[in-house]
Every structure is written in C-alpha cells, then in structure tokens.
Short mmCIF file of C-alpha atoms in Angstrom, two decimals:
data_model
loop_
_atom_site.label_atom_id
_atom_site.label_comp_id
_atom_site.label_asym_id
_atom_site.label_seq_id
_atom_site.Cartn_x
_atom_site.Cartn_y
_atom_site.Cartn_z
CA ASP A 254 -69.08 189.60 3.22
CA ARG A 255 -71.99 187.35 2.74
CA VAL A 256 -73.21 185.74 -0.46
CA LEU A 257 -76.77 184.20 -0.47
CA LEU A 258 -77.16 181.27 -2.80
CA THR A 259 -80.37 179.95 -4.53
CA PHE A 260 -78.64 176.84 -5.43
CA PRO A 261 -75.83 174.80 -3.95
CA GLY A 262 -73.94 174.70 -7.14
CA ALA A 263 -72.75 178.28 -7.11
CA ALA A 264 -70.90 177.89 -3.95
CA SER A 265 -67.68 176.81 -5.78
CA HIS A 266 -67.58 180.25 -7.29
CA PHE A 267 -67.03 182.05 -3.95
CA PRO A 268 -64.32 181.94 -1.21
CA SER A 269 -65.02 179.43 1.43
CA GLY A 270 -66.94 180.41 4.39
CA VAL A 271 -68.97 183.42 2.78
CA THR A 272 -71.81 181.57 1.29
CA HIS A 273 -75.22 180.85 2.80
CA LEU A 274 -77.63 178.63 0.94
CA THR A 275 -80.96 180.44 1.60
CA GLY A 276 -83.01 179.89 -1.59
CA LEU A 277 -85.14 182.40 -3.16
CA PRO A 278 -88.34 183.75 -1.43
CA ILE A 279 -91.41 182.52 -3.05
CA ARG A 280 -95.02 184.10 -2.92
CA PRO A 281 -97.14 182.20 -0.37
CA GLU A 282 -99.73 181.75 -3.20
CA ILE A 283 -97.38 179.41 -4.98
CA THR A 284 -97.56 176.73 -2.15
CA ALA A 285 -101.08 177.40 -1.11
CA ALA A 286 -102.79 176.66 -4.47
CA THR A 287 -104.54 173.37 -4.53
CA ARG A 288 -105.11 171.17 -7.46
CA LYS A 289 -108.92 171.30 -7.06
CA GLU A 290 -108.72 175.15 -7.21
CA ALA A 291 -106.52 174.94 -10.33
CA ALA A 292 -108.90 172.45 -12.06
CA ASN A 293 -111.75 174.95 -11.54
CA PHE A 294 -109.71 177.84 -12.64
CA PHE A 295 -108.72 176.19 -15.93
CA GLN A 296 -112.07 174.13 -16.23
CA LEU A 297 -110.08 170.89 -16.51
CA ARG A 298 -110.46 167.42 -14.84
CA GLU A 299 -108.75 167.20 -11.44
CA ASP A 300 -107.89 163.56 -11.88
CA LYS A 301 -106.34 163.58 -15.35
CA PHE A 302 -102.58 163.78 -15.97
CA THR A 303 -101.84 167.45 -16.80
CA LEU A 304 -98.73 168.82 -18.67
CA LEU A 305 -97.77 172.42 -18.35
CA VAL A 306 -95.66 174.12 -20.88
CA VAL A 307 -94.32 177.59 -20.34
CA GLY A 308 -91.28 179.50 -21.83
CA GLY A 309 -91.33 182.67 -19.77
CA SER A 310 -93.16 185.90 -19.92
CA ARG A 311 -92.12 186.65 -23.58
CA GLY A 312 -92.27 182.84 -24.65
CA SER A 313 -89.85 180.78 -26.44
CA LEU A 314 -90.06 180.48 -30.07
CA ARG A 315 -88.26 176.92 -29.97
CA ILE A 316 -90.30 175.65 -27.16
CA ASN A 317 -93.50 176.74 -28.85
CA GLN A 318 -92.53 175.27 -32.21
CA ALA A 319 -91.95 171.86 -30.44
CA THR A 320 -95.21 172.21 -28.45
CA THR A 321 -97.25 172.99 -31.61
CA GLY A 322 -96.67 169.55 -32.96
CA LEU A 323 -97.86 168.06 -29.60
CA LEU A 324 -101.41 169.42 -30.21
CA LYS A 325 -102.43 166.76 -32.74
CA ARG A 326 -100.62 164.09 -30.70
CA TYR A 327 -102.45 164.77 -27.46
CA LYS A 328 -105.81 165.86 -28.97
CA ASP A 329 -108.49 163.73 -27.22
CA LYS A 330 -105.88 161.68 -25.20
CA ASP A 331 -106.46 160.79 -21.77
CA MET A 332 -104.31 163.74 -20.44
CA GLN A 333 -104.56 167.36 -20.28
CA LEU A 334 -102.14 170.33 -21.54
CA VAL A 335 -101.89 173.87 -20.21
CA TRP A 336 -99.60 175.89 -22.56
CA ILE A 337 -98.47 179.40 -21.97
CA THR A 338 -97.01 180.70 -25.23
CA GLY A 339 -95.71 184.05 -24.09
CA SER A 340 -97.18 187.37 -25.21
CA GLN A 341 -94.86 187.62 -28.04
CA HIS A 342 -95.89 184.41 -29.93
CA PHE A 343 -99.63 184.17 -29.07
CA GLU A 344 -101.02 186.25 -31.91
CA ILE A 345 -99.30 184.15 -34.62
CA LEU A 346 -100.05 180.81 -32.98
CA SER A 347 -103.68 181.79 -32.38
CA LYS A 348 -104.23 181.86 -36.04
CA GLU A 349 -103.29 178.34 -36.14
CA PHE A 350 -105.69 177.55 -33.42
CA GLU A 351 -108.56 179.20 -35.30
CA GLU A 352 -107.95 176.93 -38.20
CA GLU A 353 -108.06 173.73 -35.99
CA LYS A 354 -110.25 174.17 -33.00
CA LEU A 355 -108.63 173.35 -29.73
CA PRO A 356 -109.70 170.14 -28.12
CA ASP A 357 -111.42 170.25 -24.58
CA ASN A 358 -108.40 168.90 -22.97
CA ILE A 359 -106.08 171.67 -24.03
CA ARG A 360 -105.86 175.12 -22.62
CA VAL A 361 -103.56 178.04 -24.30
CA PHE A 362 -102.72 181.31 -22.86
CA PRO A 363 -100.40 184.19 -23.87
CA TYR A 364 -99.73 184.82 -20.31
CA LEU A 365 -100.73 183.63 -16.87
CA PHE A 366 -100.96 186.04 -14.09
CA ASN A 367 -101.96 183.35 -11.60
CA MET A 368 -98.94 181.20 -12.16
CA GLU A 369 -99.77 179.31 -8.93
CA MET A 370 -102.66 177.60 -10.67
CA GLY A 371 -100.35 176.58 -13.56
CA TRP A 372 -98.05 174.69 -11.08
CA ALA A 373 -100.92 173.33 -8.96
CA ILE A 374 -102.77 171.44 -11.81
CA ALA A 375 -99.45 170.08 -13.39
CA ASP A 376 -98.07 166.58 -12.99
CA LEU A 377 -95.03 167.57 -15.24
CA ALA A 378 -93.63 170.91 -16.31
CA ILE A 379 -91.77 171.91 -19.57
CA CYS A 380 -89.97 175.02 -18.97
CA ARG A 381 -86.79 177.25 -18.90
CA ALA A 382 -84.53 177.07 -15.90
CA GLY A 383 -84.50 180.64 -14.51
CA ALA A 384 -83.97 180.93 -10.60
CA THR A 385 -87.46 181.90 -9.86
CA THR A 386 -89.02 179.10 -12.06
CA LEU A 387 -86.80 176.39 -10.49
CA SER A 388 -87.48 177.80 -6.92
CA GLU A 389 -91.24 177.43 -7.54
CA LEU A 390 -90.87 174.08 -9.08
CA ALA A 391 -89.03 172.99 -6.02
CA VAL A 392 -91.39 174.20 -3.49
CA ARG A 393 -94.29 172.51 -5.27
CA GLY A 394 -92.41 169.36 -5.78
CA LEU A 395 -93.10 169.48 -9.47
CA PRO A 396 -90.76 167.34 -11.83
CA ALA A 397 -89.75 168.97 -14.93
CA ILE A 398 -88.21 168.77 -18.31
CA LEU A 399 -85.92 171.69 -18.50
CA ILE A 400 -84.75 173.59 -21.56
CA PRO A 401 -82.10 176.00 -20.31
CA TYR A 402 -82.04 179.41 -22.04
CA PRO A 403 -78.77 179.21 -24.03
CA TYR A 404 -77.85 182.85 -23.79
CA ALA A 405 -78.22 183.34 -20.06
CA SER A 406 -75.52 185.09 -18.22
CA GLU A 407 -72.61 182.75 -17.74
CA GLY A 408 -74.76 179.74 -18.63
CA HIS A 409 -76.41 179.95 -15.08
CA GLN A 410 -79.60 178.42 -16.20
CA GLU A 411 -77.93 175.24 -17.39
CA LYS A 412 -75.81 175.00 -14.47
CA ASN A 413 -78.86 175.09 -12.08
CA ALA A 414 -80.67 172.75 -14.38
CA ARG A 415 -77.68 170.21 -14.33
CA TYR A 416 -77.77 170.49 -10.52
CA LEU A 417 -81.34 169.30 -10.54
CA GLU A 418 -80.88 166.71 -13.26
CA GLU A 419 -78.03 165.11 -11.25
CA LYS A 420 -80.28 165.02 -8.25
CA GLY A 421 -82.77 163.19 -10.14
CA ALA A 422 -85.45 165.80 -10.04
CA ALA A 423 -85.53 166.87 -13.62
CA LEU A 424 -84.38 165.98 -17.26
CA ILE A 425 -82.62 168.33 -19.56
CA ILE A 426 -83.06 169.01 -23.23
CA VAL A 427 -80.54 171.20 -24.63
CA ASP A 428 -82.13 174.15 -26.51
CA GLU A 429 -80.62 173.33 -29.90
CA PHE A 430 -81.54 169.77 -29.84
CA LEU A 431 -85.31 170.41 -28.95
CA ASP A 432 -87.81 169.51 -31.48
CA GLU A 433 -91.30 167.89 -31.37
CA GLN A 434 -90.13 164.25 -31.48
CA THR A 435 -87.48 164.77 -28.72
CA LEU A 436 -89.97 166.42 -26.53
CA PHE A 437 -92.60 163.86 -27.17
CA ASN A 438 -90.24 161.02 -26.30
CA ASN A 439 -89.13 162.53 -23.02
CA ILE A 440 -92.69 163.36 -21.97
CA GLU A 441 -93.97 159.87 -22.76
CA GLY A 442 -90.97 158.39 -21.04
CA MET A 443 -91.87 160.20 -17.91
CA ARG A 444 -95.86 159.99 -18.26
CA ARG A 445 -95.96 156.18 -18.53
CA ASN A 446 -93.56 155.52 -15.58
CA LYS A 447 -95.51 156.63 -12.54
CA PHE A 448 -92.94 155.44 -10.06
CA ARG A 449 -90.28 157.50 -11.76
CA LEU A 450 -92.38 160.59 -11.75
CA LEU A 451 -93.29 160.12 -8.16
CA ARG A 452 -89.68 159.63 -7.30
CA MET A 453 -88.72 162.94 -9.31
CA ALA A 454 -91.36 164.72 -7.45
CA GLN A 455 -90.07 163.66 -3.99
CA ILE A 456 -86.51 164.68 -4.99
CA MET A 457 -87.66 168.00 -6.24
CA LYS A 458 -89.58 168.60 -3.00
CA GLU A 459 -86.66 168.15 -0.96
CA GLU A 460 -84.88 170.82 -2.72
CA GLY A 461 -87.68 173.39 -1.99
CA ARG A 462 -86.64 176.13 0.72
CA LEU A 463 -90.01 177.30 2.30
CA ARG A 464 -87.94 179.32 4.73
CA ALA A 465 -86.05 181.14 2.21
CA LEU A 466 -87.11 184.78 3.34
CA ASP A 467 -86.57 183.96 7.02
CA ASP A 468 -83.20 182.56 6.24
CA ILE A 469 -82.22 185.63 4.44
CA LEU A 470 -83.56 187.75 7.38
CA ASP A 471 -81.43 185.68 9.74
CA VAL A 472 -78.27 186.31 7.75
CA ILE A 473 -78.99 190.00 7.75
CA GLN A 474 -79.67 189.99 11.46
CA ASP A 475 -76.41 188.15 12.02
CA ILE A 476 -74.57 190.76 10.14
CA LYS A 477 -76.19 193.51 11.97
CA GLY A 478 -75.03 191.88 15.21
CA SER A 479 -71.51 191.39 14.03
CA ASP A 480 -71.40 195.22 13.22
CA ILE A 481 -72.89 196.02 16.65
CA SER A 482 -70.34 193.94 18.49
#
C-alpha cells in the first residue's frame, strides 16, 4: 500500500514506510500568471500592496462579515483589495456596495474563474485552508492569514494550517474568534513589516511542490514495477 500526502503532518496517521510526500498537482496557469497580467486583468496598480480575500466557491459568512468592515478602513488607502465573496453572499453584499460606491482601489467579485490572477496580484491572502488553496499558496510563495473551516472532516484544515503556521509561512485566526478588528490588526501587523512578509513568502515557497504530478506518476510506476517483478 502507498499513501500519497499533500502535507507532511499527515504522515503520523499512517504506518511507517507507506507514505510518500508528493504534494497536490496544480494547474500550470497558477504559477505562470504574472503580476503585470493580473494588474491588467483587475485594472489595478502593479506597484501597490494588494490584499486578496477569498472564502471558497460558496463564500464564508464570517470572513465576509469581517471584510465588510475593512472597506471603510482601506478606502482611498495606499493599498488595494480584491475580495471574492462567494456566489452565495454576493447578492446581499452588493446591495451595500450600491449604497456606498466602491473606491477605485477595491474590486469585489462573486466568484473568480481565473484564480491564478487573484494569487498573482496578491501580496497577502486571507483564506480558508483547504488542500488545493494551500498548495496554490505554496507554489506561488504567497503568505497568508488562514481561517480554517471549523467543520472540515477530522479538522484537516486546521492541521494543515498549523503546519504552515509553525513553519512561519502563515498566521491562523480561529474561525470563532474572527472579527473585523482582529482581522485588521493581523493584516496591519504583516503589511507594515516588509521583512517579515518577505520571510513568510520565502518559507511558503519552500513548501511548494511543483513536481507533484511527476512524483505521483513515479510512485504509480514504482508500484507497477513491483507488481511485474
């Protein structure tokens, strides 16, 4: 038997000798997208600090509630915000946007099909901690504030997020403690410390596995070879 792992922390749950750390295969577009392309895509400045907030395809009510309060704080600030609300919450939130016109430095979407552009424009991400999300963060070398989904099976999101936090690539805010002020404080603590943000990006990049698909195929080939012998 062989067990292929996305993150090293899961190895302790399996017998010794059966696990292989391969990572999760990532679309080539994720790593190929450039910041310049992303700036053109969003019609934003390439040279401005940019925050990306995303709560998954359906969105996260708690993340969206905390982010709503950031709009006034970051209005006309010397930074940019790309916010993906999720399709489930966009209609309700869009009514608030109509009442108060969004400034030029903020972009809001219900869903982003070109997710590679979101990662490419960002200097810091606020997101859940699913396996695909973390794998894409890692290959991009994008530091993050992670809010693990509290109801994920066997707490796997928090376990993977803790691994990255312990490495120094990310920070965690527990879902039940997330609010506007907590989120703002953590964002500002990272945004104002460029050395810290750069170091987190370097560590995150080291966790990226660009050869994930090749490594998986190598394991499969090894199994086939063992069967033949």
